PDB file of N, CA and C in Angstrom:
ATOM      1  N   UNK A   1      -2.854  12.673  70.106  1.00  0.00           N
ATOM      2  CA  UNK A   1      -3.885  12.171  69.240  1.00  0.00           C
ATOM      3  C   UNK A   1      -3.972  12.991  67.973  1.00  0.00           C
ATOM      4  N   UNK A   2      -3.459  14.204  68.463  1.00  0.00           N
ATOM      5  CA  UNK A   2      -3.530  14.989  66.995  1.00  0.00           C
ATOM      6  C   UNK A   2      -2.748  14.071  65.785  1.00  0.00           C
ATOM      7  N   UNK A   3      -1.432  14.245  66.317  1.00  0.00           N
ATOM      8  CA  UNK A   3      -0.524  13.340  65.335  1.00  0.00           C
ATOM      9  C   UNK A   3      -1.210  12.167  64.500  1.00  0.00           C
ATOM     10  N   UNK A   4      -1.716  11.241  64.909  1.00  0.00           N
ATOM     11  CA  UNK A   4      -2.441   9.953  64.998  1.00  0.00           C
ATOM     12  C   UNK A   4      -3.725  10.496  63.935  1.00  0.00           C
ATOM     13  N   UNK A   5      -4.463  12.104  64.089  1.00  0.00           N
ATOM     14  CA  UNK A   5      -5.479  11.830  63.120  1.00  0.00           C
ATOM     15  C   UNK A   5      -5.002  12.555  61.976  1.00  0.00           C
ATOM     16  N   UNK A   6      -3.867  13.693  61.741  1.00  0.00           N
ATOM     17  CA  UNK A   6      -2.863  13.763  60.617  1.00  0.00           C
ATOM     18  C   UNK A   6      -2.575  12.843  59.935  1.00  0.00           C
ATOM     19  N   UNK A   7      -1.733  11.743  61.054  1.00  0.00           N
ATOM     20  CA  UNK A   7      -1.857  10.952  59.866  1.00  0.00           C
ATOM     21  C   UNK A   7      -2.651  10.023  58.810  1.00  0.00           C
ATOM     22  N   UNK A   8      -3.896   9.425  59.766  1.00  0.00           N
ATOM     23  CA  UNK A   8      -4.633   9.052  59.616  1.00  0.00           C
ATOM     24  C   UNK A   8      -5.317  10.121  57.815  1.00  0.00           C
ATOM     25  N   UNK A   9      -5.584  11.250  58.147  1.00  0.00           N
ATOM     26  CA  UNK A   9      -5.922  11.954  56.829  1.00  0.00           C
ATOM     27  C   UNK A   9      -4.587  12.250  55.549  1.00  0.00           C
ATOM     28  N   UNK A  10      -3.926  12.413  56.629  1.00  0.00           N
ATOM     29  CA  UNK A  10      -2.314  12.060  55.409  1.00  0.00           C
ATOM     30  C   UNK A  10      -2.842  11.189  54.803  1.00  0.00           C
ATOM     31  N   UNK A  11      -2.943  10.151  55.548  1.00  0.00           N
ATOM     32  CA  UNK A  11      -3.188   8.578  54.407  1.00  0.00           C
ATOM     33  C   UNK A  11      -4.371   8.394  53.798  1.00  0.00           C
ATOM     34  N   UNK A  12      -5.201   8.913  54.052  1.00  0.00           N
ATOM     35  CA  UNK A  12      -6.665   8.578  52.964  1.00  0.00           C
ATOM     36  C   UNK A  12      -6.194   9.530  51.714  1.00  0.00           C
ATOM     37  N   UNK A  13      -5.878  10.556  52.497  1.00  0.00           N
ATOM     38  CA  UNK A  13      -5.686  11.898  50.926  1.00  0.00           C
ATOM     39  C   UNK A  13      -4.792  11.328  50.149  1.00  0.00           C
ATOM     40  N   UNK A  14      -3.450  10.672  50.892  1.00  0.00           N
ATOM     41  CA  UNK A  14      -2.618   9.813  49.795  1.00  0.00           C
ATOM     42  C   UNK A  14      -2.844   8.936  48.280  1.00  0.00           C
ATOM     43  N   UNK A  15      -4.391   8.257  49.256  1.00  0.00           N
ATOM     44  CA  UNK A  15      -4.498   6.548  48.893  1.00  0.00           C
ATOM     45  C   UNK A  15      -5.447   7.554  47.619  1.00  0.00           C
ATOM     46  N   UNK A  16      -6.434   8.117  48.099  1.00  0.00           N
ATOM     47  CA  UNK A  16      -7.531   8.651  47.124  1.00  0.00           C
ATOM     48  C   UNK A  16      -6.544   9.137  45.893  1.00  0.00           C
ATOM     49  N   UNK A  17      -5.670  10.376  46.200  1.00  0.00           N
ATOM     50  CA  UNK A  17      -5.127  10.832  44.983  1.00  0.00           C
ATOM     51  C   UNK A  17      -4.398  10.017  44.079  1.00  0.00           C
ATOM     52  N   UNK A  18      -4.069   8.710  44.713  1.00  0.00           N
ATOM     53  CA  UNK A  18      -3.030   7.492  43.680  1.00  0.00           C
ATOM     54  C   UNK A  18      -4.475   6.951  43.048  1.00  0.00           C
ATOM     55  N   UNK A  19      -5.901   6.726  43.516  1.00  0.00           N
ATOM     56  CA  UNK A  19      -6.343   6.121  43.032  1.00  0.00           C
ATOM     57  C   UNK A  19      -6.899   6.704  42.142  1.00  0.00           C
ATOM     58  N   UNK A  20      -6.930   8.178  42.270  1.00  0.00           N
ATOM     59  CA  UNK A  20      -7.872   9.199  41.409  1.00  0.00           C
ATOM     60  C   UNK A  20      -6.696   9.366  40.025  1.00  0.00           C
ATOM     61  N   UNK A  21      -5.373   9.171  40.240  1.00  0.00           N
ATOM     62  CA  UNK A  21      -4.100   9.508  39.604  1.00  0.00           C
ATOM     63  C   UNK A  21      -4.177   8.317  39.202  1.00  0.00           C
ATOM     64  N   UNK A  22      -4.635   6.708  39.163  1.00  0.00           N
ATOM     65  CA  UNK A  22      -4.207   5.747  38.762  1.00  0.00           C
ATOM     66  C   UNK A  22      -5.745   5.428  37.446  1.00  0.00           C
ATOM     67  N   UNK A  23      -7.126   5.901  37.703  1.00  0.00           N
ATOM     68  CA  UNK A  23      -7.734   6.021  36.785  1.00  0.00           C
ATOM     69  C   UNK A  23      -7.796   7.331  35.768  1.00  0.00           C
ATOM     70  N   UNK A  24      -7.174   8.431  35.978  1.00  0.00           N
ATOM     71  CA  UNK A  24      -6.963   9.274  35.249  1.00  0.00           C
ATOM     72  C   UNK A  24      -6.031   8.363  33.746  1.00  0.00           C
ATOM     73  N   UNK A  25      -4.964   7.855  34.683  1.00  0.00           N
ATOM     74  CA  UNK A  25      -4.223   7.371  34.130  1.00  0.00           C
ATOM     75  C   UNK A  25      -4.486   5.807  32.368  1.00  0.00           C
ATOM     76  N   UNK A  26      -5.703   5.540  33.331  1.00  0.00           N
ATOM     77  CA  UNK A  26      -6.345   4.161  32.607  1.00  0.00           C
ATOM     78  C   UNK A  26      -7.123   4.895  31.433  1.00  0.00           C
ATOM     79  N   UNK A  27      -7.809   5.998  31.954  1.00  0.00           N
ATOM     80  CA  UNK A  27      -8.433   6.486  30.794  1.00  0.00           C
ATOM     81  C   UNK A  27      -7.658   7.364  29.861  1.00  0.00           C
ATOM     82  N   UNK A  28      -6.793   7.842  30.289  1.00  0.00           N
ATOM     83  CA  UNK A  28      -5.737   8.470  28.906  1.00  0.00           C
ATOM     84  C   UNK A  28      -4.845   7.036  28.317  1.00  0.00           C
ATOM     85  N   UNK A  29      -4.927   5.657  28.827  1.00  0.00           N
ATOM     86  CA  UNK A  29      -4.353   4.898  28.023  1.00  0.00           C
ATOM     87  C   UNK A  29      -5.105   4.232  27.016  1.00  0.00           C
ATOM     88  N   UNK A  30      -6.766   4.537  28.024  1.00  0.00           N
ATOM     89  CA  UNK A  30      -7.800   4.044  26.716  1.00  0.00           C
ATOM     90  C   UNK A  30      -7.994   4.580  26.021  1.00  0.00           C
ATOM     91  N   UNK A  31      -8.154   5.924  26.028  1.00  0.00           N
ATOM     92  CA  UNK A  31      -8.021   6.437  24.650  1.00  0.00           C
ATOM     93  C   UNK A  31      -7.256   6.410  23.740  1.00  0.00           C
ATOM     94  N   UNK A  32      -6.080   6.724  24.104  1.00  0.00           N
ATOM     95  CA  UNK A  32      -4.326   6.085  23.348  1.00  0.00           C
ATOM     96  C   UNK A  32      -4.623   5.106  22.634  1.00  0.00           C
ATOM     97  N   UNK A  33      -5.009   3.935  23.229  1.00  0.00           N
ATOM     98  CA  UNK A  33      -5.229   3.066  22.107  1.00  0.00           C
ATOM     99  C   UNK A  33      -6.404   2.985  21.281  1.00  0.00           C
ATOM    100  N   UNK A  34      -7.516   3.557  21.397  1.00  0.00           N
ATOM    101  CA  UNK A  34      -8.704   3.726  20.861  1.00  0.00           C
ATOM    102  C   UNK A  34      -8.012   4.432  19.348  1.00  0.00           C
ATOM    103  N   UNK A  35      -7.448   5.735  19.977  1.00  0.00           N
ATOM    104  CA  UNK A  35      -6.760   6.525  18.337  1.00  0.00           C
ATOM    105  C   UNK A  35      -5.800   5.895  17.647  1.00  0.00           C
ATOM    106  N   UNK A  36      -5.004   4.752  18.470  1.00  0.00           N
ATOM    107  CA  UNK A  36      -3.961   3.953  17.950  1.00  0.00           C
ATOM    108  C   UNK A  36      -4.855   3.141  16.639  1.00  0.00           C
ATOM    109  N   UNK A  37      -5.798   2.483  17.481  1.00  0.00           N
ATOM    110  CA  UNK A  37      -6.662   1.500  16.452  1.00  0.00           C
ATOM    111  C   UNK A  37      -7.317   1.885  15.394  1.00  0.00           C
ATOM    112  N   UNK A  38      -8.109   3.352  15.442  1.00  0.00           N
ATOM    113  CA  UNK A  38      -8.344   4.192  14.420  1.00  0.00           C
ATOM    114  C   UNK A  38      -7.265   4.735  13.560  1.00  0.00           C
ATOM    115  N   UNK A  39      -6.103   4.746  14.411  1.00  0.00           N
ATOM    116  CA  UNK A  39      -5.144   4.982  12.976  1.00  0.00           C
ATOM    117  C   UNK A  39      -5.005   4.051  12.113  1.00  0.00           C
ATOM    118  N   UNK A  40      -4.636   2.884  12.856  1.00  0.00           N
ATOM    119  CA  UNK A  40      -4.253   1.708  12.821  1.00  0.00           C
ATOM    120  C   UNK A  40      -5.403   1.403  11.124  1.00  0.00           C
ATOM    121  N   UNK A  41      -6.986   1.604  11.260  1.00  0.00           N
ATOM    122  CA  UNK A  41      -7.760   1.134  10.780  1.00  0.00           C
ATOM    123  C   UNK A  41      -7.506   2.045   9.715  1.00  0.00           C
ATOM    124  N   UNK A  42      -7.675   3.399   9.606  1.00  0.00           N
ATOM    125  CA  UNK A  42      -7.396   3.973   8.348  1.00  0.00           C
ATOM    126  C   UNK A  42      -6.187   4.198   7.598  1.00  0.00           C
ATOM    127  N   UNK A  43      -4.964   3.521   8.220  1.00  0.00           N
ATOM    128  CA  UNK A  43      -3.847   3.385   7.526  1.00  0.00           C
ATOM    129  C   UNK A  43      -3.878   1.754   6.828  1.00  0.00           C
ATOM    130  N   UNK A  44      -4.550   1.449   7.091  1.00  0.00           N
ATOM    131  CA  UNK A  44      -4.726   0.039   6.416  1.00  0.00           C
ATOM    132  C   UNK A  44      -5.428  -0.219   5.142  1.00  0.00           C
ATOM    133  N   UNK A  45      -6.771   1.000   5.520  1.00  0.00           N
ATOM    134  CA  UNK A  45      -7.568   1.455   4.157  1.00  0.00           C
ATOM    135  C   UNK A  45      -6.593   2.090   3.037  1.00  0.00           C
ATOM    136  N   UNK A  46      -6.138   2.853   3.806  1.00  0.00           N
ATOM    137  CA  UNK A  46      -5.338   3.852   2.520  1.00  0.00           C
ATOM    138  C   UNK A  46      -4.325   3.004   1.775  1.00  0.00           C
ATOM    139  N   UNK A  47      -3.804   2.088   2.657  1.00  0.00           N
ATOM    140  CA  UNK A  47      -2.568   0.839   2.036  1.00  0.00           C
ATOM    141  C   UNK A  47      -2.911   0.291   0.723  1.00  0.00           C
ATOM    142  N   UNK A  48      -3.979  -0.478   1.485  1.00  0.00           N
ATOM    143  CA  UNK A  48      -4.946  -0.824   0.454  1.00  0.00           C
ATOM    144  C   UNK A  48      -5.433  -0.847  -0.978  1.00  0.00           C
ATOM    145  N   UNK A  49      -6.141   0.808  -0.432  1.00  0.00           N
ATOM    146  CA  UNK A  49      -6.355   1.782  -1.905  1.00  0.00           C
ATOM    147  C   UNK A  49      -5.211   1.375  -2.546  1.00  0.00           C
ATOM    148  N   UNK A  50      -3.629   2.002  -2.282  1.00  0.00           N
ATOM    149  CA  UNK A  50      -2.630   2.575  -3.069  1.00  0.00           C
ATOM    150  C   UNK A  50      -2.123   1.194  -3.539  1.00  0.00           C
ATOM    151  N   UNK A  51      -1.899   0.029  -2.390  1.00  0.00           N
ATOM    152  CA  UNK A  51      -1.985  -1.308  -3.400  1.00  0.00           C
ATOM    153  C   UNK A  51      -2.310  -1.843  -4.213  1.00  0.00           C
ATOM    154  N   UNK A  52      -3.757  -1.800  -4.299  1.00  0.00           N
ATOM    155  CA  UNK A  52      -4.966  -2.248  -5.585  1.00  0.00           C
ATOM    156  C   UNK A  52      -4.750  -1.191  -6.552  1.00  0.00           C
ATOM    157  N   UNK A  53      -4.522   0.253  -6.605  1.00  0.00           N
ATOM    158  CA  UNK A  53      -3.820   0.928  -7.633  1.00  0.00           C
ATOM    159  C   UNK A  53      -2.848   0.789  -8.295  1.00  0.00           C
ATOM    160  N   UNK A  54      -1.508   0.966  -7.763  1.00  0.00           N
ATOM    161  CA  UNK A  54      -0.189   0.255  -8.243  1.00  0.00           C
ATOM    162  C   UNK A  54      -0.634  -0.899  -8.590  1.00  0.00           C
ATOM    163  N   UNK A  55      -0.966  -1.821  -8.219  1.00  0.00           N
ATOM    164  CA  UNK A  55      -1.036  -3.244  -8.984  1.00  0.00           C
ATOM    165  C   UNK A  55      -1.680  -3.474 -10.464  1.00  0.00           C
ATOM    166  N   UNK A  56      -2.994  -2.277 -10.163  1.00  0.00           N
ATOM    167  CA  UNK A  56      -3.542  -2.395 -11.592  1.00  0.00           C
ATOM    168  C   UNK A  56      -2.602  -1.513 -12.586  1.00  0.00           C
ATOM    169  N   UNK A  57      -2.250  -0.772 -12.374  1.00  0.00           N
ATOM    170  CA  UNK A  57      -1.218   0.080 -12.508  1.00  0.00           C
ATOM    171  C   UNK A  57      -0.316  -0.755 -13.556  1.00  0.00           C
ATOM    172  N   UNK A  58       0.675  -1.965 -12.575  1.00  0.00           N
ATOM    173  CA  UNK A  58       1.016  -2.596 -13.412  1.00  0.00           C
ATOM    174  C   UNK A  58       0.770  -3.636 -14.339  1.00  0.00           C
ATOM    175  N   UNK A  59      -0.655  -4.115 -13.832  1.00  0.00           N
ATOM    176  CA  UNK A  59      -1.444  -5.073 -14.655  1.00  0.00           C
ATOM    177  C   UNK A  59      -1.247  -4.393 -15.879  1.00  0.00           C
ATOM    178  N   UNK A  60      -1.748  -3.215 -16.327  1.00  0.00           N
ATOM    179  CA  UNK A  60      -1.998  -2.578 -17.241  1.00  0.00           C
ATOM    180  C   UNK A  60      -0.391  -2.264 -18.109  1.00  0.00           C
ATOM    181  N   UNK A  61       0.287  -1.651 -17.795  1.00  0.00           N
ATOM    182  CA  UNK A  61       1.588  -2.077 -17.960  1.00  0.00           C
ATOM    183  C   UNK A  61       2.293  -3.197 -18.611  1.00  0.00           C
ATOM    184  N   UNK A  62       1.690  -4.411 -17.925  1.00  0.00           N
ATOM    185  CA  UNK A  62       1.835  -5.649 -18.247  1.00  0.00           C
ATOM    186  C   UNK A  62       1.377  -6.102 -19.664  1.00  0.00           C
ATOM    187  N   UNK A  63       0.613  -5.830 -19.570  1.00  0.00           N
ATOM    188  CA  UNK A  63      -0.668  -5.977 -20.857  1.00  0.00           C
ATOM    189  C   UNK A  63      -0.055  -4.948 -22.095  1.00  0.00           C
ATOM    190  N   UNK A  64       0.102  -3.625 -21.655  1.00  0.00           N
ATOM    191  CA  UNK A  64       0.513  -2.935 -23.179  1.00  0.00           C
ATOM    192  C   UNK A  64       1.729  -3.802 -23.091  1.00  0.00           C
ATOM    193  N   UNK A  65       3.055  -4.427 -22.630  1.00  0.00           N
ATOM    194  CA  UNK A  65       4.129  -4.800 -23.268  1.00  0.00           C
ATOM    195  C   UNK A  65       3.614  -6.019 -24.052  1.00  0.00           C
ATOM    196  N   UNK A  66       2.329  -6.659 -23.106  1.00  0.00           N
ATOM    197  CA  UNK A  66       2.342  -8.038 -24.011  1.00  0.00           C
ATOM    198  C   UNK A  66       1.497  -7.675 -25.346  1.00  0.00           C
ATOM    199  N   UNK A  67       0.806  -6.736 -25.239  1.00  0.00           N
ATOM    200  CA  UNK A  67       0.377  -6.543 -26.815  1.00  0.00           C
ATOM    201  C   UNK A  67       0.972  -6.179 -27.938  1.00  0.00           C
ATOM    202  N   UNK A  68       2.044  -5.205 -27.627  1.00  0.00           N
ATOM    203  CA  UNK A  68       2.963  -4.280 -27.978  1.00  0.00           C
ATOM    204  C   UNK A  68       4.065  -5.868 -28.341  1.00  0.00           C
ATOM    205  N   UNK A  69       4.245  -6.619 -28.182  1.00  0.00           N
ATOM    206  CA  UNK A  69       5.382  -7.435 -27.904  1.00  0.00           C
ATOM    207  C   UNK A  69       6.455  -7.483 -27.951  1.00  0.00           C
ATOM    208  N   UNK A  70       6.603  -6.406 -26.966  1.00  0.00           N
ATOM    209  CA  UNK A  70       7.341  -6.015 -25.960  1.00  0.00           C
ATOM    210  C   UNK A  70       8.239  -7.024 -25.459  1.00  0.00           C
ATOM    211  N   UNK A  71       9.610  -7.063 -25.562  1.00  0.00           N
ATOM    212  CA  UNK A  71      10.751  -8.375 -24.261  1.00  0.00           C
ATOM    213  C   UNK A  71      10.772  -7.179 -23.284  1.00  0.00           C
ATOM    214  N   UNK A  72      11.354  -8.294 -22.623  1.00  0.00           N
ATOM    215  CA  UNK A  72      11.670  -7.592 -20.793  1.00  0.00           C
ATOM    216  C   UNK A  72      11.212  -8.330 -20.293  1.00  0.00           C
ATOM    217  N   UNK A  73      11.464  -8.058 -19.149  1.00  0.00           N
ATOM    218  CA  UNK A  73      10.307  -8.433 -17.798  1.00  0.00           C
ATOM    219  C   UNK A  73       9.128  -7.788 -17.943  1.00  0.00           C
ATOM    220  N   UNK A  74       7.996  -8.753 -17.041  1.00  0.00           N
ATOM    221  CA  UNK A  74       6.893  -8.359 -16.243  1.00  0.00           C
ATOM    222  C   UNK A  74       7.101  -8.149 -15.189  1.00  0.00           C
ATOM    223  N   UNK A  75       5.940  -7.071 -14.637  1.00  0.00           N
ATOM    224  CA  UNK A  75       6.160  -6.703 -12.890  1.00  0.00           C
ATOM    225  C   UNK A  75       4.753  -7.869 -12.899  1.00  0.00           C
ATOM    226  N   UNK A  76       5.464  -8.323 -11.241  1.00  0.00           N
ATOM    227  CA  UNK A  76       4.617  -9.246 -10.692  1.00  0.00           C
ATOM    228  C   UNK A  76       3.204  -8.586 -10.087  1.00  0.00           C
ATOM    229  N   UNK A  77       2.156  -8.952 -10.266  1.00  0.00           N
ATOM    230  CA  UNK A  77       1.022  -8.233  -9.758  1.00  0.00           C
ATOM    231  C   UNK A  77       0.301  -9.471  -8.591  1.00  0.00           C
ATOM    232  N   UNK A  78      -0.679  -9.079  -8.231  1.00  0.00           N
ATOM    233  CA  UNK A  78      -2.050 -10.153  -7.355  1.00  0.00           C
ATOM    234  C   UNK A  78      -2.239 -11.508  -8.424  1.00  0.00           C
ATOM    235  N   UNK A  79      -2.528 -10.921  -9.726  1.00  0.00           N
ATOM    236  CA  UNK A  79      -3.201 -12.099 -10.544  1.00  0.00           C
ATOM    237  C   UNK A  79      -1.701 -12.555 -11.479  1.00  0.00           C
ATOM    238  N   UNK A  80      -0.678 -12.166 -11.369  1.00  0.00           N
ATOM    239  CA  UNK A  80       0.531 -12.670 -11.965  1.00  0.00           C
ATOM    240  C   UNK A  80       1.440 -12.564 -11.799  1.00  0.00           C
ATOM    241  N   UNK A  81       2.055 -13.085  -9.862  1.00  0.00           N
ATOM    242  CA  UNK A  81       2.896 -12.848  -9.326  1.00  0.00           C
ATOM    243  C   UNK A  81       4.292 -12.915  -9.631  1.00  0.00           C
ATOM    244  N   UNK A  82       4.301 -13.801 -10.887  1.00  0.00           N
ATOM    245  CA  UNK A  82       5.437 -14.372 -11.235  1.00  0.00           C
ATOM    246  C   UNK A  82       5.884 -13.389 -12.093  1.00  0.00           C
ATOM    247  N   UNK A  83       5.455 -12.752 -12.881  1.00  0.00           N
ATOM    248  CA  UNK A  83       5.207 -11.578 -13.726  1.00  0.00           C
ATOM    249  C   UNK A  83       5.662 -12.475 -15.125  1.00  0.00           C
ATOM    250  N   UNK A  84       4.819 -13.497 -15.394  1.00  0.00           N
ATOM    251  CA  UNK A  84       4.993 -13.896 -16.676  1.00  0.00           C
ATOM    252  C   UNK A  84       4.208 -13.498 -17.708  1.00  0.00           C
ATOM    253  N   UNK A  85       5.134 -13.549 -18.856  1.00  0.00           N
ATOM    254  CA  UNK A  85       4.412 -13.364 -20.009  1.00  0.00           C
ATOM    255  C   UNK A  85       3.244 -13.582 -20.311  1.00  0.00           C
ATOM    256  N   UNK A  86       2.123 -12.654 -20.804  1.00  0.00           N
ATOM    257  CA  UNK A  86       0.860 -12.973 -20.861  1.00  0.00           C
ATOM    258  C   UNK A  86       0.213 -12.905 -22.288  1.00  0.00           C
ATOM    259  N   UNK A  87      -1.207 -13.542 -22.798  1.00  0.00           N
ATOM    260  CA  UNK A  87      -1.287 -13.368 -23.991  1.00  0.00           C
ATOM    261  C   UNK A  87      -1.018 -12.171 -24.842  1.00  0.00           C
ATOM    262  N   UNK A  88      -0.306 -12.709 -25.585  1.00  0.00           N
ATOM    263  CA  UNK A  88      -0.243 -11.544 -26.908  1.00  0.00           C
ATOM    264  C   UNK A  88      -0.904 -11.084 -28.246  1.00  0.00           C
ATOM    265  N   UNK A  89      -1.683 -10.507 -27.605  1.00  0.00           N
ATOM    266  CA  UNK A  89      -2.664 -10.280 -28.703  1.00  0.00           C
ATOM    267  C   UNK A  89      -2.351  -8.912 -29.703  1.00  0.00           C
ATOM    268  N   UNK A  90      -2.984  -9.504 -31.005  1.00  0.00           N
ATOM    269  CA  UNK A  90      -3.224  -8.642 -32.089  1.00  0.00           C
ATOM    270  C   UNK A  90      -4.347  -7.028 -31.902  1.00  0.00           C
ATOM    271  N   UNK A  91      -4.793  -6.886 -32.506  1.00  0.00           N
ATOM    272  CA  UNK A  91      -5.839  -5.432 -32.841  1.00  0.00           C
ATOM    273  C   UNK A  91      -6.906  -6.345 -32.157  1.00  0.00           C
ATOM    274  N   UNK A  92      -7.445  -5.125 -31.177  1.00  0.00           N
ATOM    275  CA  UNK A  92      -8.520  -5.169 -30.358  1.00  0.00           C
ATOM    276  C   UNK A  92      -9.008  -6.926 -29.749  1.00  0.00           C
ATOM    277  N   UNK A  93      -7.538  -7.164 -29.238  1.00  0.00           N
ATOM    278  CA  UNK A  93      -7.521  -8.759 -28.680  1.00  0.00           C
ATOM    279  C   UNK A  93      -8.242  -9.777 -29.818  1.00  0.00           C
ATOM    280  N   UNK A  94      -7.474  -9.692 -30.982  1.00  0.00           N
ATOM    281  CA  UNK A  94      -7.658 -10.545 -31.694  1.00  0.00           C
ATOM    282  C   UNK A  94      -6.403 -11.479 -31.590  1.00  0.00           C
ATOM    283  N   UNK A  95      -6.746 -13.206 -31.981  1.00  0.00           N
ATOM    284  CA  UNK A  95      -5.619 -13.919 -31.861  1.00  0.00           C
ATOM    285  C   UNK A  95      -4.652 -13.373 -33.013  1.00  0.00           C
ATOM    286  N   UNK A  96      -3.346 -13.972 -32.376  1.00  0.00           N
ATOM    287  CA  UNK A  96      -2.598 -14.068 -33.722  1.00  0.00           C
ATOM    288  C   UNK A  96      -1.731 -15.244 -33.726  1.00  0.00           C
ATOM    289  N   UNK A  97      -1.609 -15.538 -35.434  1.00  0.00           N
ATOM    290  CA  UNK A  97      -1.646 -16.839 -35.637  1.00  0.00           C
ATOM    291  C   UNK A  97      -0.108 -16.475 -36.675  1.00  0.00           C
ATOM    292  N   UNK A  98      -0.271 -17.529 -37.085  1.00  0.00           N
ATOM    293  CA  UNK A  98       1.580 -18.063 -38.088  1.00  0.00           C
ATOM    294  C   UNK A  98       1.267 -17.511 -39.411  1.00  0.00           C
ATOM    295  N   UNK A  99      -0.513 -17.240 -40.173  1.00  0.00           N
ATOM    296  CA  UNK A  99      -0.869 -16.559 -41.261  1.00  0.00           C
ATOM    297  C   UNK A  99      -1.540 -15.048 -40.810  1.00  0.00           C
ATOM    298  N   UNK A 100      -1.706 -15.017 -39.448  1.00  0.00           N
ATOM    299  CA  UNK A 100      -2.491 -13.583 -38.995  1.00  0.00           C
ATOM    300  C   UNK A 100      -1.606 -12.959 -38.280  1.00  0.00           C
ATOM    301  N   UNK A 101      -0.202 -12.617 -38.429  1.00  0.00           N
ATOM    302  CA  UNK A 101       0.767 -11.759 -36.728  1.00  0.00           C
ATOM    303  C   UNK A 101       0.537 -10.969 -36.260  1.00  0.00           C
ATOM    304  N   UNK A 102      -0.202 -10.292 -37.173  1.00  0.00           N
ATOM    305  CA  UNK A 102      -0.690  -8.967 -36.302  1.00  0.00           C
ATOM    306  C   UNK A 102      -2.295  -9.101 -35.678  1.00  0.00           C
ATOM    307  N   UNK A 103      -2.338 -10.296 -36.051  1.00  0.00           N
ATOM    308  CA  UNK A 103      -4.229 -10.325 -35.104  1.00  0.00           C
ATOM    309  C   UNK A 103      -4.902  -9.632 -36.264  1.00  0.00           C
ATOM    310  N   UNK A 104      -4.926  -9.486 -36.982  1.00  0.00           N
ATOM    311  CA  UNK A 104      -6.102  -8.652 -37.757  1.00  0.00           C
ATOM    312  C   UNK A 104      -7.115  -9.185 -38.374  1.00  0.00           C
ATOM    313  N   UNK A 105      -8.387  -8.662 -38.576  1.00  0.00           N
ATOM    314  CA  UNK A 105      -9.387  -9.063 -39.219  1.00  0.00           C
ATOM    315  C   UNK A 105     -10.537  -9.759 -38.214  1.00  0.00           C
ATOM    316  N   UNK A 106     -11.250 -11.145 -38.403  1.00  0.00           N
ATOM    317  CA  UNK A 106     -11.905 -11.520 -37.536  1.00  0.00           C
ATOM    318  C   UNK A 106     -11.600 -11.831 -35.924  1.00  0.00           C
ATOM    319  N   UNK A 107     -12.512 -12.063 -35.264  1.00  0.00           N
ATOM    320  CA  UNK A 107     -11.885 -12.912 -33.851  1.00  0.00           C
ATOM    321  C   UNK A 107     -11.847 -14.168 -33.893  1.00  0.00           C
TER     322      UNK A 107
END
């Protein structure tokens, strides 16, 4: 009978430590992904940021060649993917016309 209650505690101590070893286990995967998702969330912010920068970046870019009138290409941005040519304006976004080229004087 000895044998019989050995094993008998063999097997509970078994079953307990897989089960104590199988939620140890659940909670280091929940956390894993908890920090996954927090990375996850602030690498998306920072993307973001550095996207909406560069883009204005080249908006701006965009704009001195078209004032400047500038050939080349445009870089494609959010608001002008195509990166086409955009108005070309004179002094302090004044039009310019076939008697005004340089934009000057009124608006």
């Amino acid at each position: 009978m000895s044998n019989n209650n050995n094993n008998i505690i063999s097997r509970t101590l078994n079953s307990t430590l897989a089960t104590a070893g199988s939620t140890a286990g659940n909670l280091v995967e929940s956390v894993g992904k908890n920090v996954d998702k927090a990375g996850r969330g602030v690498s998306g912010t920072v993307s973001k940021s550095t996207n909406n920068w560069s883009d204005n970046t080249r908006e701006f870019s965009n704009e001195v060649r078209d004032k400047a009138w500038a050939g080349g290409g445009r870089s494609g941005t959010a608001n002008n993917p195509l990166g086409l040519v955009g108005e070309r304006g004179g002094v302090g976004g004044r039009k310019q016309t076939g008697g005004n080229p340089l934009g000057l004087g009124k608006k």
